[in-house]
Amino acid sequence: MEPATAAVAEIVCGIAPLDASEQNHIDHTLAWLASTDDIYRRIKPSTPSPHLVSYIALVDPEQRGIYLGLHRKSGLHLPMGGHVEPGEHPRTTALREAAEELGITAELTVIGDRPLMVTSTMTVGDDSHEDMSLWYVARGDRTRKYRLDPDEFDHGRWWDLDPYGIPESDPHLPRFLTKLQAALA
């Protein structure tokens, strides 16, 4: 296993699963990592499938909110994030995406600098493919307005940390919010 792939496997092994579903995602991701060293998207939009993604969820832990943007291509309200570039550490990707999509220098101080969750998701649209996503958490301020990258998002807004009160989003966001609330308790 290449060092970069081994580093991702170590990250995934360090994630405590919320439930049996997340354990399945962990096992699936580890099996994928063991089967290939080609974990990065090489050709837009989807080659190879699967490939590695880092989400950066902007969270206000005091005001109990998460900032989601209406993603132009998917039509879903999503955390910021993107594809891990070849040789890039997934945490670096999360921080880069916060700078590119939110215009901020993110602080991974809410729960630490490791991802809270890993998921495997089939994307929507004509170029549907499988994303293996690491979910990082950055500190946000619910009273602040964030300017999203207009090439990626129509607009953004804060939502309560309520797994049942969120808009159409990543299918794993409700479980993420449940896990996040437990981590914040």
CSV table of C-alpha atoms in Angstrom, one decimal, residues 21-178:
chain,number,residue,atom,x,y,z
A,21,SER,CA,-24.3,1.6,9.1
A,22,GLU,CA,-21.1,3.6,9.7
A,23,GLN,CA,-19.2,0.4,10.5
A,24,ASN,CA,-20.3,-0.8,7.1
A,25,HIS,CA,-18.9,2.4,5.5
A,26,ILE,CA,-15.7,2.0,7.4
A,27,ASP,CA,-15.3,-1.6,6.3
A,28,HIS,CA,-16.2,-0.8,2.7
A,29,THR,CA,-13.7,2.1,2.7
A,30,LEU,CA,-10.9,0.0,4.1
A,31,ALA,CA,-11.6,-2.8,1.6
A,32,TRP,CA,-11.4,-0.2,-1.2
A,33,LEU,CA,-8.2,1.2,0.2
A,34,ALA,CA,-6.7,-2.3,0.4
A,35,SER,CA,-7.6,-3.0,-3.2
A,36,THR,CA,-6.1,0.1,-4.9
A,37,ASP,CA,-3.6,2.9,-4.6
A,38,ASP,CA,-5.6,5.0,-7.2
A,39,ILE,CA,-7.8,6.8,-4.6
A,40,TYR,CA,-7.8,10.3,-6.3
A,41,ARG,CA,-10.1,11.6,-9.0
A,42,ARG,CA,-7.9,11.7,-12.2
A,43,ILE,CA,-10.4,12.7,-14.8
A,44,LYS,CA,-13.4,15.0,-14.2
A,45,PRO,CA,-16.1,14.3,-13.3
A,46,SER,CA,-15.8,10.8,-12.0
A,47,THR,CA,-12.7,8.7,-13.0
A,48,PRO,CA,-11.9,6.5,-11.2
A,49,SER,CA,-14.9,5.6,-9.2
A,50,PRO,CA,-14.7,5.5,-6.3
A,51,HIS,CA,-12.4,8.3,-5.2
A,52,LEU,CA,-11.6,10.3,-2.1
A,53,VAL,CA,-13.5,13.5,-1.0
A,54,SER,CA,-13.2,15.7,2.1
A,55,TYR,CA,-16.2,17.5,3.5
A,56,ILE,CA,-15.6,20.5,5.8
A,57,ALA,CA,-18.7,21.0,7.9
A,58,LEU,CA,-18.9,24.6,9.2
A,59,VAL,CA,-20.4,24.3,12.7
A,60,ASP,CA,-21.3,26.8,15.4
A,61,PRO,CA,-21.1,24.6,18.5
A,62,GLU,CA,-22.5,27.3,20.9
A,63,GLN,CA,-25.4,28.4,18.7
A,64,ARG,CA,-25.9,24.7,17.6
A,65,GLY,CA,-25.9,25.3,13.8
A,66,ILE,CA,-24.4,24.0,10.6
A,67,TYR,CA,-23.8,26.0,7.5
A,68,LEU,CA,-24.9,24.4,4.2
A,69,GLY,CA,-24.7,25.7,0.7
A,70,LEU,CA,-27.1,24.9,-2.1
A,71,HIS,CA,-24.7,23.1,-4.5
A,72,ARG,CA,-25.3,24.1,-8.1
A,73,LYS,CA,-24.6,20.7,-9.8
A,74,SER,CA,-26.4,18.4,-7.3
A,75,GLY,CA,-29.2,20.7,-6.2
A,76,LEU,CA,-28.5,19.6,-2.6
A,77,HIS,CA,-27.8,21.6,0.5
A,78,LEU,CA,-24.3,20.4,1.3
A,79,PRO,CA,-21.3,21.2,3.6
A,80,MET,CA,-18.4,22.6,1.7
A,81,GLY,CA,-15.8,20.1,0.4
A,82,GLY,CA,-14.1,18.6,-2.6
A,83,HIS,CA,-11.9,16.0,-4.1
A,84,VAL,CA,-8.6,15.1,-2.5
A,85,GLU,CA,-5.8,16.0,-5.0
A,86,PRO,CA,-3.1,13.4,-5.7
A,87,GLY,CA,-0.6,13.3,-2.8
A,88,GLU,CA,-2.7,15.7,-0.7
A,89,HIS,CA,-3.7,14.8,2.9
A,90,PRO,CA,-7.5,14.8,3.3
A,91,ARG,CA,-7.2,17.3,6.2
A,92,THR,CA,-5.3,19.7,3.8
A,93,THR,CA,-8.1,19.2,1.3
A,94,ALA,CA,-10.7,20.2,3.9
A,95,LEU,CA,-8.8,23.4,4.8
A,96,ARG,CA,-8.2,24.2,1.2
A,97,GLU,CA,-11.9,23.8,0.4
A,98,ALA,CA,-12.8,26.1,3.3
A,99,ALA,CA,-10.5,28.8,1.8
A,100,GLU,CA,-11.8,28.2,-1.8
A,101,GLU,CA,-15.5,27.8,-1.1
A,102,LEU,CA,-16.0,30.0,2.0
A,103,GLY,CA,-13.1,32.4,1.8
A,104,ILE,CA,-11.9,31.5,5.4
A,105,THR,CA,-9.0,30.0,7.2
A,106,ALA,CA,-10.8,27.2,9.0
A,107,GLU,CA,-10.2,26.2,12.6
A,108,LEU,CA,-10.6,22.5,13.3
A,109,THR,CA,-11.2,23.1,17.0
A,110,VAL,CA,-14.7,21.9,17.4
A,111,ILE,CA,-13.9,18.2,17.8
A,112,GLY,CA,-10.2,18.1,16.7
A,113,ASP,CA,-8.3,17.8,13.5
A,114,ARG,CA,-9.5,14.3,12.6
A,115,PRO,CA,-12.7,13.6,10.6
A,116,LEU,CA,-15.8,12.7,12.6
A,117,MET,CA,-17.2,10.3,10.1
A,118,VAL,CA,-16.5,8.4,6.9
A,119,THR,CA,-19.2,7.7,4.3
A,120,SER,CA,-19.6,6.0,0.9
A,121,THR,CA,-22.1,7.7,-1.3
A,122,MET,CA,-23.4,7.4,-4.9
A,123,THR,CA,-23.6,10.9,-6.2
A,124,VAL,CA,-26.6,12.2,-8.1
A,125,GLY,CA,-26.8,13.4,-11.7
A,126,ASP,CA,-25.6,12.2,-15.1
A,127,ASP,CA,-22.1,11.5,-13.9
A,128,SER,CA,-23.1,9.4,-10.9
A,129,HIS,CA,-20.2,7.8,-9.2
A,130,GLU,CA,-19.1,6.7,-5.7
A,131,ASP,CA,-17.4,9.2,-3.3
A,132,MET,CA,-15.6,8.0,-0.2
A,133,SER,CA,-16.0,11.0,2.0
A,134,LEU,CA,-14.2,12.1,5.2
A,135,TRP,CA,-16.2,14.6,7.3
A,136,TYR,CA,-14.1,17.2,9.0
A,137,VAL,CA,-15.7,19.8,11.4
A,138,ALA,CA,-14.6,23.5,11.4
A,139,ARG,CA,-15.7,26.2,13.8
A,140,GLY,CA,-18.1,28.7,12.4
A,141,ASP,CA,-20.0,31.7,13.7
A,142,ARG,CA,-23.8,31.6,13.2
A,143,THR,CA,-24.0,35.4,13.4
A,144,ARG,CA,-21.5,35.8,10.5
A,145,LYS,CA,-22.4,35.9,6.8
A,146,TYR,CA,-20.2,33.7,4.6
A,147,ARG,CA,-19.6,34.3,0.9
A,148,LEU,CA,-19.8,31.1,-0.9
A,149,ASP,CA,-18.0,30.4,-4.2
A,150,PRO,CA,-20.7,31.3,-6.8
A,151,ASP,CA,-19.3,28.7,-9.3
A,152,GLU,CA,-20.1,26.0,-6.7
A,153,PHE,CA,-23.1,27.3,-4.7
A,154,ASP,CA,-26.2,29.4,-5.3
A,155,HIS,CA,-26.4,30.5,-1.7
A,156,GLY,CA,-25.9,29.2,1.9
A,157,ARG,CA,-27.6,29.4,5.2
A,158,TRP,CA,-27.4,28.2,8.8
A,159,TRP,CA,-29.5,25.2,9.9
A,160,ASP,CA,-30.1,23.9,13.4
A,161,LEU,CA,-28.3,20.7,14.4
A,162,ASP,CA,-31.5,18.8,14.0
A,163,PRO,CA,-31.2,15.5,12.0
A,164,TYR,CA,-35.0,15.8,11.2
A,165,GLY,CA,-35.1,19.5,10.2
A,166,ILE,CA,-32.6,19.7,7.4
A,167,PRO,CA,-33.2,20.3,3.7
A,168,GLU,CA,-32.5,17.8,0.9
A,169,SER,CA,-28.8,16.9,1.4
A,170,ASP,CA,-26.2,14.2,1.5
A,171,PRO,CA,-28.1,11.1,2.6
A,172,HIS,CA,-25.7,10.7,5.5
A,173,LEU,CA,-26.1,14.2,6.9
A,174,PRO,CA,-28.7,13.2,9.5
A,175,ARG,CA,-26.4,10.5,10.9
A,176,PHE,CA,-23.5,13.0,10.9
A,177,LEU,CA,-25.6,15.5,12.9
A,178,THR,CA,-26.6,12.8,15.4
